[in-house]
Tab-separated table of C-alpha atoms in Angstrom:
chain	number	residue	atom	x	y	z
X	1	UNK	CA	87.551	122.641	87.572
X	2	UNK	CA	85.959	120.179	85.146
X	3	UNK	CA	84.987	116.713	86.341
X	4	UNK	CA	86.950	113.623	85.415
X	5	UNK	CA	86.437	112.309	81.918
X	6	UNK	CA	84.152	109.267	81.696
X	7	UNK	CA	85.983	106.530	79.824
X	8	UNK	CA	85.126	102.849	79.321
X	9	UNK	CA	86.394	100.677	82.177
X	10	UNK	CA	87.875	97.270	81.437
X	11	UNK	CA	88.257	94.772	84.269
X	12	UNK	CA	91.052	92.196	84.007
X	13	UNK	CA	90.964	89.284	86.443
X	14	UNK	CA	93.778	87.322	88.057
X	15	UNK	CA	95.326	83.866	87.833
X	16	UNK	CA	92.927	80.895	87.661
X	17	UNK	CA	95.459	78.074	88.001
X	18	UNK	CA	94.947	74.687	86.356
X	19	UNK	CA	92.301	73.598	83.859
X	20	UNK	CA	89.737	72.972	86.568
X	21	UNK	CA	90.269	76.505	87.867
X	22	UNK	CA	89.898	77.985	84.385
X	23	UNK	CA	86.721	75.975	83.760
X	24	UNK	CA	85.260	77.334	86.995
X	25	UNK	CA	86.200	80.934	86.202
X	26	UNK	CA	84.482	81.028	82.814
X	27	UNK	CA	81.107	80.101	84.358
X	28	UNK	CA	81.034	83.547	86.020
X	29	UNK	CA	79.531	86.202	83.704
X	30	UNK	CA	81.757	88.918	85.175
X	31	UNK	CA	84.859	86.949	86.164
X	32	UNK	CA	84.380	87.703	89.869
X	33	UNK	CA	84.158	91.503	89.724
X	34	UNK	CA	80.459	91.142	90.554
X	35	UNK	CA	81.237	89.498	93.896
X	36	UNK	CA	80.388	91.593	96.926
X	37	UNK	CA	80.847	90.961	100.632
X	38	UNK	CA	78.914	91.071	103.883
X	39	UNK	CA	81.633	90.805	106.528
X	40	UNK	CA	83.373	93.407	108.591
X	41	UNK	CA	85.626	92.726	111.531
X	42	UNK	CA	83.695	93.880	114.577
X	43	UNK	CA	80.747	96.064	115.463
X	44	UNK	CA	79.349	97.690	118.592
X	45	UNK	CA	79.711	95.769	121.847
X	46	UNK	CA	82.157	93.332	120.236
X	47	UNK	CA	79.466	91.757	118.101
X	48	UNK	CA	80.117	90.622	114.505
X	49	UNK	CA	78.883	93.330	112.174
X	50	UNK	CA	76.997	92.840	108.901
X	51	UNK	CA	78.150	95.297	106.252
X	52	UNK	CA	76.975	94.820	102.690
X	53	UNK	CA	79.276	95.853	99.874
X	54	UNK	CA	77.560	95.281	96.547
X	55	UNK	CA	80.711	94.758	94.407
X	56	UNK	CA	82.847	97.190	92.411
X	57	UNK	CA	80.889	96.346	89.262
X	58	UNK	CA	77.488	97.264	90.687
X	59	UNK	CA	78.733	100.230	92.716
X	60	UNK	CA	80.149	101.987	89.651
X	61	UNK	CA	76.815	101.368	87.968
X	62	UNK	CA	74.957	102.929	90.914
X	63	UNK	CA	77.391	105.682	91.948
X	64	UNK	CA	78.837	106.857	88.647
X	65	UNK	CA	76.108	105.883	86.186
X	66	UNK	CA	78.205	103.310	84.341
X	67	UNK	CA	76.328	100.818	82.175
X	68	UNK	CA	76.808	97.052	82.037
X	69	UNK	CA	76.039	96.052	78.468
X	70	UNK	CA	75.390	92.374	77.752
X	71	UNK	CA	73.140	90.897	75.058
X	72	UNK	CA	73.931	87.200	75.164
X	73	UNK	CA	77.516	88.231	75.750
X	74	UNK	CA	79.786	91.248	75.481
X	75	UNK	CA	81.094	90.200	72.090
X	76	UNK	CA	77.549	89.746	70.804
X	77	UNK	CA	76.596	93.200	72.051
X	78	UNK	CA	79.633	94.823	70.448
X	79	UNK	CA	79.025	92.951	67.203
X	80	UNK	CA	75.408	94.114	66.939
X	81	UNK	CA	75.771	97.749	68.035
X	82	UNK	CA	77.529	100.449	66.055
X	83	UNK	CA	77.972	102.663	69.103
X	84	UNK	CA	78.368	102.133	72.844
X	85	UNK	CA	78.416	104.789	75.572
X	86	UNK	CA	81.825	105.716	76.969
X	87	UNK	CA	80.561	105.313	80.562
X	88	UNK	CA	80.363	101.539	80.268
X	89	UNK	CA	82.011	98.563	81.976
X	90	UNK	CA	83.588	95.602	80.220
X	91	UNK	CA	85.312	92.410	81.336
X	92	UNK	CA	88.317	91.056	79.465
X	93	UNK	CA	87.352	87.364	79.231
X	94	UNK	CA	90.786	86.105	78.234
X	95	UNK	CA	90.368	82.684	79.841
X	96	UNK	CA	87.357	81.604	77.758
X	97	UNK	CA	89.400	80.121	74.926
X	98	UNK	CA	91.429	78.069	77.421
X	99	UNK	CA	88.420	76.350	79.032
X	100	UNK	CA	87.398	72.787	78.228
X	101	UNK	CA	83.691	73.343	78.874
X	102	UNK	CA	82.794	74.730	75.433
X	103	UNK	CA	83.111	71.428	73.615
X	104	UNK	CA	86.162	72.424	71.619
X	105	UNK	CA	89.892	72.060	72.008
X	106	UNK	CA	91.114	74.671	74.493
X	107	UNK	CA	93.887	77.062	73.604
X	108	UNK	CA	96.914	77.024	75.876
X	109	UNK	CA	96.906	80.135	78.032
X	110	UNK	CA	99.719	82.594	77.411
X	111	UNK	CA	99.933	85.935	79.123
X	112	UNK	CA	101.203	87.664	75.981
X	113	UNK	CA	98.171	86.416	74.034
X	114	UNK	CA	95.865	87.742	76.749
X	115	UNK	CA	97.553	91.153	76.402
X	116	UNK	CA	97.143	91.125	72.613
X	117	UNK	CA	93.473	90.178	72.980
X	118	UNK	CA	93.071	93.049	75.446
X	119	UNK	CA	94.347	95.442	72.797
X	120	UNK	CA	91.732	94.175	70.351
X	121	UNK	CA	88.995	94.799	72.904
X	122	UNK	CA	90.292	98.319	73.522
X	123	UNK	CA	90.414	99.011	69.786
X	124	UNK	CA	86.763	98.004	69.495
X	125	UNK	CA	85.715	100.095	72.486
X	126	UNK	CA	87.553	103.162	71.226
X	127	UNK	CA	85.998	102.853	67.790
X	128	UNK	CA	82.429	102.336	69.039
X	129	UNK	CA	82.402	104.680	72.034
X	130	UNK	CA	84.378	107.569	70.573
X	131	UNK	CA	86.424	107.618	73.787
X	132	UNK	CA	90.137	108.291	73.252
X	133	UNK	CA	91.227	105.828	75.937
X	134	UNK	CA	89.981	103.257	78.463
X	135	UNK	CA	90.650	102.794	82.165
X	136	UNK	CA	92.178	99.445	83.134
X	137	UNK	CA	91.257	97.919	86.512
X	138	UNK	CA	93.012	94.667	87.328
X	139	UNK	CA	93.267	92.109	90.095
X	140	UNK	CA	96.429	90.082	90.752
X	141	UNK	CA	97.870	88.615	87.531
X	142	UNK	CA	95.470	90.796	85.538
X	143	UNK	CA	97.749	93.717	86.352
X	144	UNK	CA	100.620	91.878	84.672
X	145	UNK	CA	98.474	91.313	81.575
X	146	UNK	CA	97.872	95.075	81.496
X	147	UNK	CA	101.551	95.825	82.017
X	148	UNK	CA	102.454	93.501	79.147
X	149	UNK	CA	100.107	95.544	76.955
X	150	UNK	CA	101.488	98.866	78.220
X	151	UNK	CA	105.194	98.000	78.323
X	152	UNK	CA	105.592	95.544	75.438
X	153	UNK	CA	102.655	95.128	73.055
X	154	UNK	CA	101.805	98.772	72.375
X	155	UNK	CA	105.421	100.055	72.214
X	156	UNK	CA	106.217	97.125	69.938
X	157	UNK	CA	103.605	98.452	67.530
X	158	UNK	CA	104.990	101.983	67.780
X	159	UNK	CA	101.939	103.144	69.748
X	160	UNK	CA	102.058	105.360	72.808
X	161	UNK	CA	100.245	103.537	75.649
X	162	UNK	CA	99.216	106.914	77.129
X	163	UNK	CA	97.028	107.346	74.037
X	164	UNK	CA	95.224	104.070	74.741
X	165	UNK	CA	95.031	103.815	78.529
X	166	UNK	CA	93.651	106.579	80.727
X	167	UNK	CA	94.366	105.307	84.244
X	168	UNK	CA	95.600	101.941	85.485
X	169	UNK	CA	94.496	100.577	88.883
X	170	UNK	CA	95.690	97.291	90.394
X	171	UNK	CA	94.392	95.242	93.321
X	172	UNK	CA	97.088	93.037	94.845
X	173	UNK	CA	99.067	92.621	91.632
X	174	UNK	CA	102.427	90.825	92.085
X	175	UNK	CA	104.352	93.534	90.252
X	176	UNK	CA	107.579	92.079	91.632
X	177	UNK	CA	106.509	88.481	91.163
X	178	UNK	CA	105.575	85.964	93.839
X	179	UNK	CA	108.208	84.925	96.355
X	180	UNK	CA	108.093	82.738	99.450
X	181	UNK	CA	109.473	83.134	102.951
X	182	UNK	CA	109.745	79.359	103.183
X	183	UNK	CA	112.016	77.064	101.183
X	184	UNK	CA	115.134	79.258	100.807
X	185	UNK	CA	114.277	79.895	97.142
X	186	UNK	CA	113.700	76.229	96.279
X	187	UNK	CA	109.950	76.666	95.810
X	188	UNK	CA	110.468	79.505	93.340
X	189	UNK	CA	113.074	77.562	91.354
X	190	UNK	CA	110.834	74.486	91.210
X	191	UNK	CA	107.870	76.579	90.055
X	192	UNK	CA	109.858	78.356	87.359
X	193	UNK	CA	111.542	75.154	86.178
X	194	UNK	CA	108.362	73.097	85.833
X	195	UNK	CA	105.981	75.928	84.953
X	196	UNK	CA	103.313	74.046	86.895
X	197	UNK	CA	99.840	75.256	85.856
X	198	UNK	CA	101.477	78.250	84.195
X	199	UNK	CA	102.599	79.718	87.533
X	200	UNK	CA	106.032	80.520	86.085
X	201	UNK	CA	104.461	83.818	84.923
X	202	UNK	CA	105.319	85.041	88.444
X	203	UNK	CA	109.023	84.239	88.107
X	204	UNK	CA	111.732	86.637	86.860
X	205	UNK	CA	112.524	84.865	83.568
X	206	UNK	CA	108.964	84.897	82.266
X	207	UNK	CA	108.262	88.352	83.682
X	208	UNK	CA	111.307	89.731	81.898
X	209	UNK	CA	110.058	88.200	78.645
X	210	UNK	CA	106.560	89.673	78.720
X	211	UNK	CA	107.414	93.037	80.315
X	212	UNK	CA	110.360	93.982	78.098
X	213	UNK	CA	110.033	95.199	74.493
X	214	UNK	CA	111.536	92.702	72.076
X	215	UNK	CA	114.183	95.098	70.794
X	216	UNK	CA	115.400	95.799	74.368
X	217	UNK	CA	115.535	92.216	75.633
X	218	UNK	CA	118.828	90.628	76.564
X	219	UNK	CA	118.925	87.090	75.066
X	220	UNK	CA	120.699	85.910	78.207
X	221	UNK	CA	117.740	86.871	80.384
X	222	UNK	CA	117.155	89.620	82.917
X	223	UNK	CA	120.212	91.623	84.026
X	224	UNK	CA	121.214	91.296	87.650
X	225	UNK	CA	119.805	94.708	88.559
X	226	UNK	CA	116.498	94.243	86.719
X	227	UNK	CA	113.478	95.072	88.874
X	228	UNK	CA	110.237	93.510	87.592
X	229	UNK	CA	108.200	96.097	89.503
X	230	UNK	CA	109.585	98.997	87.487
X	231	UNK	CA	107.677	100.642	84.654
X	232	UNK	CA	110.618	102.563	83.137
X	233	UNK	CA	109.936	106.197	82.313
X	234	UNK	CA	113.182	106.812	80.420
X	235	UNK	CA	112.114	104.860	77.343
X	236	UNK	CA	110.284	106.131	74.293
X	237	UNK	CA	106.525	105.494	74.566
X	238	UNK	CA	106.669	105.125	78.353
X	239	UNK	CA	103.455	105.223	80.372
X	240	UNK	CA	103.311	108.041	82.974
X	241	UNK	CA	103.497	106.697	86.529
X	242	UNK	CA	101.114	109.372	87.795
X	243	UNK	CA	98.349	107.423	86.043
X	244	UNK	CA	99.091	104.210	87.990
X	245	UNK	CA	97.598	103.264	91.377
X	246	UNK	CA	98.511	100.130	93.335
X	247	UNK	CA	96.305	98.892	96.175
X	248	UNK	CA	98.349	96.784	98.611
X	249	UNK	CA	96.819	94.231	100.957
X	250	UNK	CA	98.327	93.626	104.410
X	251	UNK	CA	96.119	90.812	105.752
X	252	UNK	CA	97.505	87.298	105.135
X	253	UNK	CA	95.468	85.645	107.876
X	254	UNK	CA	92.162	85.566	105.993
X	255	UNK	CA	93.596	84.195	102.755
X	256	UNK	CA	92.548	80.570	103.106
X	257	UNK	CA	93.581	79.180	99.721
X	258	UNK	CA	95.158	75.710	100.057
X	259	UNK	CA	93.942	75.589	103.674
X	260	UNK	CA	96.248	78.435	104.626
X	261	UNK	CA	99.413	76.906	103.156
X	262	UNK	CA	99.786	79.776	100.690
X	263	UNK	CA	99.858	82.479	103.339
X	264	UNK	CA	102.172	80.375	105.490
X	265	UNK	CA	104.632	79.973	102.601
X	266	UNK	CA	104.495	83.609	101.457
X	267	UNK	CA	104.873	84.940	104.988
X	268	UNK	CA	103.162	87.462	107.265
X	269	UNK	CA	104.271	90.572	105.399
X	270	UNK	CA	101.812	89.952	102.578
X	271	UNK	CA	98.155	89.703	101.601
X	272	UNK	CA	98.429	85.921	101.790
X	273	UNK	CA	99.758	85.491	98.243
X	274	UNK	CA	101.667	88.652	97.283
X	275	UNK	CA	104.320	90.100	99.552
X	276	UNK	CA	103.870	93.786	100.370
X	277	UNK	CA	107.186	94.782	98.772
X	278	UNK	CA	106.154	93.112	95.497
X	279	UNK	CA	102.671	94.628	95.278
X	280	UNK	CA	103.464	98.056	93.858
X	281	UNK	CA	105.179	99.882	91.019
X	282	UNK	CA	107.878	102.258	92.339
X	283	UNK	CA	106.785	105.838	91.726
X	284	UNK	CA	103.084	105.014	91.384
X	285	UNK	CA	100.316	106.044	93.772
X	286	UNK	CA	99.772	103.489	96.534
X	287	UNK	CA	97.414	102.761	99.396
X	288	UNK	CA	97.752	100.055	102.056
X	289	UNK	CA	94.581	98.419	103.385
X	290	UNK	CA	94.113	95.544	105.827
X	291	UNK	CA	92.595	93.138	103.321
X	292	UNK	CA	93.642	89.761	101.964
X	293	UNK	CA	94.348	88.792	98.374
X	294	UNK	CA	90.835	87.379	97.899
X	295	UNK	CA	88.044	85.739	99.845
X	296	UNK	CA	85.426	87.231	102.158
X	297	UNK	CA	87.957	89.814	103.371
X	298	UNK	CA	89.517	90.267	99.940
X	299	UNK	CA	90.781	93.420	98.235
X	300	UNK	CA	88.438	93.466	95.245
X	301	UNK	CA	85.204	92.881	97.133
X	302	UNK	CA	85.969	95.532	99.753
X	303	UNK	CA	84.774	99.044	100.464
X	304	UNK	CA	88.419	100.029	101.017
X	305	UNK	CA	89.340	98.950	97.518
X	306	UNK	CA	86.331	100.570	95.905
X	307	UNK	CA	86.737	103.942	97.597
X	308	UNK	CA	90.368	104.175	96.497
X	309	UNK	CA	89.377	103.122	92.975
X	310	UNK	CA	86.518	105.610	92.698
X	311	UNK	CA	88.537	108.563	93.936
X	312	UNK	CA	91.492	107.735	91.703
X	313	UNK	CA	89.311	107.421	88.591
X	314	UNK	CA	86.889	110.285	89.233
X	315	UNK	CA	88.395	112.558	91.900
X	316	UNK	CA	89.127	116.215	91.169
X	317	UNK	CA	91.776	116.973	93.808
X	318	UNK	CA	94.972	115.183	94.733
X	319	UNK	CA	96.283	115.745	98.266
X	320	UNK	CA	99.780	114.779	99.387
X	321	UNK	CA	101.051	114.902	102.956
X	322	UNK	CA	104.710	114.554	103.922
X	323	UNK	CA	106.756	114.888	107.097
X	324	UNK	CA	109.511	117.479	106.590
X	325	UNK	CA	112.145	119.230	108.675
X	326	UNK	CA	112.312	116.492	111.305
X	327	UNK	CA	115.468	115.772	113.294
X	328	UNK	CA	115.289	112.569	115.284
X	329	UNK	CA	117.685	111.280	117.915
X	330	UNK	CA	121.107	110.556	116.463
X	331	UNK	CA	121.880	107.687	118.824
X	332	UNK	CA	122.880	104.563	116.947
X	333	UNK	CA	120.837	102.272	119.194
X	334	UNK	CA	117.437	103.739	118.269
X	335	UNK	CA	115.210	102.943	115.294
X	336	UNK	CA	112.270	105.203	114.486
X	337	UNK	CA	109.026	104.261	112.762
X	338	UNK	CA	105.869	106.156	111.843
X	339	UNK	CA	102.371	104.762	111.593
X	340	UNK	CA	99.697	106.469	109.534
X	341	UNK	CA	95.960	106.078	109.049
X	342	UNK	CA	93.774	108.086	106.687
X	343	UNK	CA	90.060	108.459	107.391
X	344	UNK	CA	87.677	110.337	105.089
X	345	UNK	CA	84.519	111.864	106.543
X	346	UNK	CA	81.412	109.861	105.708
X	347	UNK	CA	83.151	106.541	105.034
X	348	UNK	CA	82.844	103.407	107.138
X	349	UNK	CA	86.406	102.389	106.488
X	350	UNK	CA	90.006	103.582	106.672
X	351	UNK	CA	91.246	104.202	103.135
X	352	UNK	CA	94.965	103.885	103.900
X	353	UNK	CA	96.869	102.498	106.881
X	354	UNK	CA	100.475	101.597	107.519
X	355	UNK	CA	101.101	100.178	110.982
X	356	UNK	CA	103.697	98.004	112.648
X	357	UNK	CA	101.220	95.302	113.652
X	358	UNK	CA	100.323	94.985	109.951
X	359	UNK	CA	104.010	94.720	108.990
X	360	UNK	CA	104.151	97.966	107.021
X	361	UNK	CA	105.188	100.956	109.166
X	362	UNK	CA	107.028	103.843	107.548
X	363	UNK	CA	110.729	103.702	108.352
X	364	UNK	CA	112.006	107.090	109.486
X	365	UNK	CA	115.660	108.228	109.351
X	366	UNK	CA	117.583	105.767	111.464
X	367	UNK	CA	119.127	108.199	113.955
X	368	UNK	CA	122.493	108.383	112.207
X	369	UNK	CA	121.455	110.864	109.546
X	370	UNK	CA	120.472	108.212	107.005
X	371	UNK	CA	117.373	108.608	104.883
X	372	UNK	CA	115.395	105.462	104.347
X	373	UNK	CA	112.294	106.842	102.628
X	374	UNK	CA	113.351	110.053	100.956
X	375	UNK	CA	110.823	112.242	99.225
X	376	UNK	CA	110.788	112.794	95.466
X	377	UNK	CA	112.310	116.250	95.890
X	378	UNK	CA	115.442	114.836	97.520
X	379	UNK	CA	114.867	117.064	100.559
X	380	UNK	CA	114.686	114.332	103.193
X	381	UNK	CA	110.896	114.512	103.355
X	382	UNK	CA	108.992	111.344	104.249
X	383	UNK	CA	105.807	110.802	102.176
X	384	UNK	CA	102.879	109.907	104.424
X	385	UNK	CA	99.761	109.963	102.247
X	386	UNK	CA	98.948	110.476	98.580
X	387	UNK	CA	95.179	110.476	98.124
X	388	UNK	CA	92.361	111.775	95.940
X	389	UNK	CA	89.189	113.634	96.841
X	390	UNK	CA	85.911	114.090	94.968
X	391	UNK	CA	84.165	117.428	95.390
X	392	UNK	CA	80.790	115.827	94.721
X	393	UNK	CA	81.134	113.391	97.633
X	394	UNK	CA	81.083	115.797	100.559
X	395	UNK	CA	78.612	114.788	103.249
X	396	UNK	CA	75.583	116.457	104.800
X	397	UNK	CA	75.730	119.732	102.930
X	398	UNK	CA	79.238	120.464	104.194
X	399	UNK	CA	81.268	122.931	102.158
X	400	UNK	CA	84.545	121.088	102.795
X	401	UNK	CA	86.072	117.686	102.179
X	402	UNK	CA	87.443	116.505	105.513
X	403	UNK	CA	89.947	113.830	106.263
X	404	UNK	CA	91.828	112.846	109.389
X	405	UNK	CA	95.516	111.944	109.269
X	406	UNK	CA	96.424	109.886	112.315
X	407	UNK	CA	100.204	110.055	112.881
X	408	UNK	CA	102.103	107.994	115.432
X	409	UNK	CA	105.880	107.939	115.917
X	410	UNK	CA	107.457	105.023	117.756
X	411	UNK	CA	111.005	104.204	118.829
X	412	UNK	CA	112.697	100.838	119.169
X	413	UNK	CA	115.990	100.541	121.031
X	414	UNK	CA	118.766	98.065	120.329
X	415	UNK	CA	121.497	96.743	122.584
X	416	UNK	CA	124.287	94.584	121.182
X	417	UNK	CA	122.320	94.193	117.965
X	418	UNK	CA	119.163	92.960	119.717
X	419	UNK	CA	115.979	94.813	120.547
X	420	UNK	CA	115.993	96.054	124.135
X	421	UNK	CA	112.695	95.968	126.019
X	422	UNK	CA	113.907	97.398	129.327
X	423	UNK	CA	112.074	100.711	128.883
X	424	UNK	CA	109.742	99.516	126.125
X	425	UNK	CA	105.945	99.918	126.247
X	426	UNK	CA	104.417	97.778	123.514
X	427	UNK	CA	102.306	99.653	120.902
X	428	UNK	CA	102.829	102.895	122.823
X	429	UNK	CA	103.853	105.812	120.641
X	430	UNK	CA	106.308	108.548	121.587
X	431	UNK	CA	104.097	110.939	119.589
X	432	UNK	CA	100.419	110.369	118.765
X	433	UNK	CA	98.034	112.947	117.299
X	434	UNK	CA	95.476	113.433	114.536
X	435	UNK	CA	95.602	116.186	111.938
X	436	UNK	CA	92.124	117.250	110.835
X	437	UNK	CA	92.283	118.690	107.322
X	438	UNK	CA	89.443	120.502	105.551
X	439	UNK	CA	89.761	121.085	101.813
X	440	UNK	CA	87.384	123.484	100.093
X	441	UNK	CA	84.903	121.471	98.049
X	442	UNK	CA	84.166	124.074	95.390
X	443	UNK	CA	85.361	122.257	92.282
X	444	UNK	CA	85.427	125.407	90.147
X	445	UNK	CA	87.792	127.272	92.488
X	446	UNK	CA	91.222	127.930	91.014
X	447	UNK	CA	92.844	127.245	94.398
X	448	UNK	CA	91.335	125.363	97.333
X	449	UNK	CA	90.440	126.877	100.678
X	450	UNK	CA	92.377	124.707	103.082
X	451	UNK	CA	92.589	124.630	106.864
X	452	UNK	CA	93.922	122.179	109.429
X	453	UNK	CA	94.030	121.638	113.165
X	454	UNK	CA	95.553	119.023	115.461
X	455	UNK	CA	93.095	117.017	117.526
X	456	UNK	CA	95.036	117.941	120.677
X	457	UNK	CA	94.116	121.597	119.997
X	458	UNK	CA	90.424	120.936	119.344
X	459	UNK	CA	87.979	121.347	122.187
X	460	UNK	CA	85.144	118.845	122.137
X	461	UNK	CA	84.310	116.190	119.509
X	462	UNK	CA	85.999	116.365	116.130
X	463	UNK	CA	82.575	116.224	114.472
X	464	UNK	CA	81.711	119.589	116.054
X	465	UNK	CA	84.917	121.262	114.880
X	466	UNK	CA	84.496	124.018	112.310
X	467	UNK	CA	87.561	125.201	110.397
X	468	UNK	CA	88.592	128.776	111.110
X	469	UNK	CA	91.555	129.129	108.773
X	470	UNK	CA	93.591	130.600	111.610
X	471	UNK	CA	96.557	128.241	111.272
X	472	UNK	CA	98.288	130.321	108.603
X	473	UNK	CA	97.438	128.001	105.724
X	474	UNK	CA	98.266	130.449	102.972
X	475	UNK	CA	99.466	129.192	99.619
X	476	UNK	CA	103.277	129.117	99.740
X	477	UNK	CA	103.714	128.118	96.106
X	478	UNK	CA	103.477	131.007	93.598
X	479	UNK	CA	103.131	128.700	90.591
X	480	UNK	CA	99.647	128.180	89.223
X	481	UNK	CA	97.959	124.796	89.513
X	482	UNK	CA	99.578	123.783	92.806
X	483	UNK	CA	98.792	124.722	96.415
X	484	UNK	CA	101.382	124.117	99.144
X	485	UNK	CA	101.376	124.849	102.855
X	486	UNK	CA	103.231	123.697	105.973
X	487	UNK	CA	101.657	122.909	109.334
X	488	UNK	CA	103.708	122.953	112.522
X	489	UNK	CA	103.501	119.882	114.703
X	490	UNK	CA	102.192	120.289	118.269
X	491	UNK	CA	104.759	121.493	120.798
X	492	UNK	CA	104.770	118.025	122.372
X	493	UNK	CA	106.496	116.711	119.229
X	494	UNK	CA	109.452	119.102	119.527
X	495	UNK	CA	111.643	116.984	121.840
X	496	UNK	CA	111.083	113.957	119.585
X	497	UNK	CA	110.975	115.230	116.005
X	498	UNK	CA	112.721	118.572	116.445
X	499	UNK	CA	111.361	122.095	116.577
X	500	UNK	CA	111.340	122.435	112.774
X	501	UNK	CA	109.233	119.323	112.059
X	502	UNK	CA	106.164	120.096	109.984
X	503	UNK	CA	103.543	118.446	107.814
X	504	UNK	CA	103.661	119.642	104.218
X	505	UNK	CA	100.337	119.554	102.407
X	506	UNK	CA	100.233	119.780	98.621
X	507	UNK	CA	96.950	120.057	96.736
X	508	UNK	CA	96.753	119.866	92.949
X	509	UNK	CA	93.901	119.463	90.467
X	510	UNK	CA	93.249	115.872	89.404
X	511	UNK	CA	91.614	114.726	86.213
């Protein structure tokens, strides 16, 4: 299997706010993507732990050999060089013309103009690098600039965005806009009416304008069923959702903008600025990490964010895990939730976690036969994890890529419409086990060697476990280019999830 194609990477930053904010942003040579971090929550013996993350800009330079090319400025470099290498990093400096610090009249910022300027940068990079496309990596509002390019600007020119953009990765982008728990909608209406500091770009009227092709726009504004998060696939020149990845933050506490007023207004089910439900494109790849929108525990300057970015851009295998065949209690007074954590061997961090204490558990069928999170095949499956692995990143000479899937199933009981705590044990799961999965790391293999075992069946430390392939993990899918197997849950799960409950693993090549 060939490695991922090296394409130019363009970073697109988020919202700067008023003129003072814009003036501050433009003093940074890399618009913040060079900012690293040194904090991690806790270390051994409950002591604060120093962990240095260099920044996504520098790490791609070190890990993937990408070059940062500046000669008095990116534009100056591009103007004085006929060719540039495809494995290079660029920053879309769309705010520069709106700053007052250059001694000239600033241009009013408009998101559509930023998207058009992004196209010009991509045109230059394609011409000088010979690369057919670029990867777009965006934080916050930067993802909306990219979506304007993909959904409006390029289709409006009759160009297929898939021919211009390779992969599209967003950190904490408000794909569904920014909404508030407080104010009963008054804060949103006031923002959109006044357009204060240009923040109306996060409201439905403006989003509809810059995300909808001109020939498809309703002059009366967005229809009642319009979802700003959607990147429609049923239109001509639609961008494939399999090339989109959305990183979702679940930590509002450490977002200290406006002395914490932002996170208080947006609510706990957010990263402090963007609510969890608004931070993804339906149908795209997603990962949830306990990071805030920005700051010392922010998404961009985090190992969690970088590891998801690197594997999405340069991984060679995609692994999906889903819960299938489960039959939960059909009593109407019980609600079921699943919690999931994904750990990859050799990493200091958890790359994906959805838990109730972080306001993002997976809702399981509600006990009455309903399906809340139905799989793409319409078979009642519940997607748990969709991740990417790099064959070249296996640790310590191991011949497999190993990850651990920690699955917990919890029940909540209701009485007269209220939660009942009579038999409740807080944070105690009805089922709790860890699936250890080993994927063959030979990138040239047509199909992967794959084995799995539940932690409850492993004797001794997980680190000492060696896969035996004795769990019947044969390929159940005859079609080429896809590898599917099912893993029975431990017998202890039978009374809870049913005797037919299994984990379905699907492995496919990723480019």
